[in-house]
């Protein structure tokens, strides 16, 4: 079995990491790039398959050469076997459509071809949620989205998944589909390792990965438009029908507020503070 | 056959007992799975701790784990002293002879470092058998079939069957209790240990303790410094830190209504330790745990069917006077459990039964429950006898005798005699009265200053690491009346009467004219010492795998 996770590098939006310039634009150079947090669920789903049913996990992403460190993060944290970076100046500034075409071509070039492709739900920077389903559209496989947990029946080669209907956590349905297939994990996705043998195998994979991760370059393949046999007119900016009409900077919080200084010893002042606050506390 | 997972042996707990059992099973090519509830072995464990390798034992830890002493222990203890204290008067005796009795070597250890090292070795060994070590897994019960134990159930895993189940799950073993082999009823069957690990910055241990390079010292304390509670204090040197703590009889802690963290502070701030504790006091960790008193509670037949209880789970913790031997017995018993598996297979017998046979052959029961103590207990452990000996010692005559030169020699001999130690009655006399009188009549004023400010309970709790299992408290108070559970407010090492930030709190509930005294519990700051399982009316279990407190030193 070959499991492939599609991933993207995004600015690290966690507090303390992200930096903006005076106009409220993201300082891309000063903000570290990390694996899209929702893709962690896809990686976990792929790892769970590998632990329970053997096979190998590849991680594929499109982006500039330094995105290889995002793929490496996937190897280190989710014990991936191989890393594929689709990187070429011609791929730059792609929208979700051009990205999907590129990724789909990458997937088809893999040997062996994937049995299950995993994608995360929405990227932290684009928030479209298009890439997984569009890539699937290109390769014409069955797809299950909003998956919150899954099992695989080896004999019948069938995925059985629980998914949120329309992403609603109160409506869950169980679906089945044959492989090869695309699975889009929901942020509610949960792995389950209830067998000791599975946990022991996961631990072994972690140990094996440590050695691999030290030489991760050896396990990384980079493909450009030539290797993928893609016409530059159909990928990157040129192949992207999306037109960004403008970008609104993130409004800055007001930096000046009216403040009245009151020292705790100032009884009258404190009384006024209490009177000001009482209505907010729901008091008389 | 069920479709449950099956291993030839399942070992619960990866402390010294579990690690030794697993190593011995793996050595015998037995497919072995080890389940440990901590994030890493040692993260839940606390001991003083001096680990002994006994000459008379067929297994010691370095036999089972080559390289142990070089990589996992702290210092070889070559100096051993007993300090009898009354006020600032101290009479010290060198009792290295007692320490060296039946001892091949003895090293100080810190449990996180030691147990995590063992875990790695055990994993390497057991993986070869088709098993391995899993952390973050709490075994929450035994798996029964037709009244026979056939495996374990776990909070995090599906039930697992095994041909042998080694319960090395330490004090407050839930498995031993479920099997009906141990209970948590009587405070007099347990010791209550509290400990702080103190940093020794810049200055070497050797310099402060006047020791040759690499060697270590052990100092023990008894007398009037613990409000009359039966027990004593210890101070052991680690590689670059000190372990300072107290071990008391739990029933005495309850009776005297003392707050155990304050007793630890009495030792930390006493002039008797002034020369060793740095003024710039940096406490790295505060910890506590119960430990069984083998003399009273060691199970006489700790194997039944497929089940073998090892170490503290079976009550195999021996206090031989001031010498505390729990880890070494857990190691020996664990290794014998591994041998028992093979013997049971060869002879077609139950592994539990084979294990008991192995223990008897090794003479373990004689060490754990010495006959001499039985006699001493029958004769000496009663109120009138204690009153008589205490009265005699504190009388003019007693004191006169104490001042005689030959009494100094005799007392020194008695304190370092293994024979005397094994028959020491568990009364006030040897723990409190005798050391106090010895200090008063033979001792000298200590000239060391001690300006140490110990940490507050709030800071001690605040500096510990917890992963709280929110919404799933592992202890529930069944009877919250003061009579049933009030003792926990004082005996819980992270609670105190006038402290709102701990586990147990005293509550006064007013109903009409009547004010009722009750207790309330918040398990968040719990350090899983096990005390309230015995002294309060609770439904008590360990937190689930990886949850709760995580000790870094241990
Ligand atoms: C303050 C103090 C001082 C001491 N001083 C000394 C000393 O100087 N020398 C000495 O030899 N002994 C000393 N002891 C006693 C010694 O610590 C114990 O006797 C020894 O640790 C027992 O080893 P064990 O393997 O039986 O249990 P432990 O070391 O307690 O190990 C039990 C293991 O089982 C795990 N576990 C528990 N429940 C479960 C579960 N349900 N599922 C999975 N895992 C579980 C625990 O996390 C732990 O790792 C001292 C004890 C204390 C408290
Ligand atoms: S709550 Fe109970 S187990 Fe936890 S620290 Fe207090 S006495 Fe010990």
mmCIF file with all atom_site columns, C-alpha atoms in Angstrom, chain A residues 193-200 203-204 207, chain B residues 5 7 33 123 132-134 155-158:
data_model
loop_
_atom_site.group_PDB
_atom_site.id
_atom_site.type_symbol
_atom_site.label_atom_id
_atom_site.label_alt_id
_atom_site.label_comp_id
_atom_site.label_asym_id
_atom_site.label_entity_id
_atom_site.label_seq_id
_atom_site.pdbx_PDB_ins_code
_atom_site.Cartn_x
_atom_site.Cartn_y
_atom_site.Cartn_z
_atom_site.occupancy
_atom_site.B_iso_or_equiv
_atom_site.pdbx_formal_charge
_atom_site.auth_seq_id
_atom_site.auth_comp_id
_atom_site.auth_asym_id
_atom_site.auth_atom_id
_atom_site.pdbx_PDB_model_num
ATOM 1  C CA . UNK A 1 193 ? -4.354 2.722   18.515 1.00 0.00 ? 193 UNK A CA 1
ATOM 2  C CA . UNK A 1 194 ? -6.064 0.263   20.809 1.00 0.00 ? 194 UNK A CA 1
ATOM 3  C CA . UNK A 1 195 ? -3.791 -2.691  20.127 1.00 0.00 ? 195 UNK A CA 1
ATOM 4  C CA . UNK A 1 196 ? -0.440 -3.067  21.850 1.00 0.00 ? 196 UNK A CA 1
ATOM 5  C CA . UNK A 1 197 ? 1.064  -4.480  18.661 1.00 0.00 ? 197 UNK A CA 1
ATOM 6  C CA . UNK A 1 198 ? 0.078  -1.326  16.784 1.00 0.00 ? 198 UNK A CA 1
ATOM 7  C CA . UNK A 1 199 ? 1.629  0.904   19.424 1.00 0.00 ? 199 UNK A CA 1
ATOM 8  C CA . UNK A 1 200 ? 4.788  -1.169  19.379 1.00 0.00 ? 200 UNK A CA 1
ATOM 9  C CA . UNK A 1 203 ? 7.268  3.071   18.295 1.00 0.00 ? 203 UNK A CA 1
ATOM 10 C CA . UNK A 1 204 ? 9.470  1.032   15.958 1.00 0.00 ? 204 UNK A CA 1
ATOM 11 C CA . UNK A 1 207 ? 12.975 4.694   15.985 1.00 0.00 ? 207 UNK A CA 1
ATOM 12 C CA . UNK B 2 5   ? -4.129 -9.876  21.668 1.00 0.00 ? 5   UNK B CA 1
ATOM 13 C CA . UNK B 2 7   ? 1.564  -12.188 24.847 1.00 0.00 ? 7   UNK B CA 1
ATOM 14 C CA . UNK B 2 33  ? 5.020  -6.778  26.805 1.00 0.00 ? 33  UNK B CA 1
ATOM 15 C CA . UNK B 2 123 ? 12.663 -2.166  25.382 1.00 0.00 ? 123 UNK B CA 1
ATOM 16 C CA . UNK B 2 132 ? 8.451  -4.207  23.948 1.00 0.00 ? 132 UNK B CA 1
ATOM 17 C CA . UNK B 2 133 ? 7.711  -1.395  26.379 1.00 0.00 ? 133 UNK B CA 1
ATOM 18 C CA . UNK B 2 134 ? 4.697  0.851   25.957 1.00 0.00 ? 134 UNK B CA 1
ATOM 19 C CA . UNK B 2 155 ? -7.616 2.356   29.817 1.00 0.00 ? 155 UNK B CA 1
ATOM 20 C CA . UNK B 2 156 ? -5.880 2.976   26.493 1.00 0.00 ? 156 UNK B CA 1
ATOM 21 C CA . UNK B 2 157 ? -5.807 -0.496  24.910 1.00 0.00 ? 157 UNK B CA 1
ATOM 22 C CA . UNK B 2 158 ? -8.137 -3.403  24.229 1.00 0.00 ? 158 UNK B CA 1
#
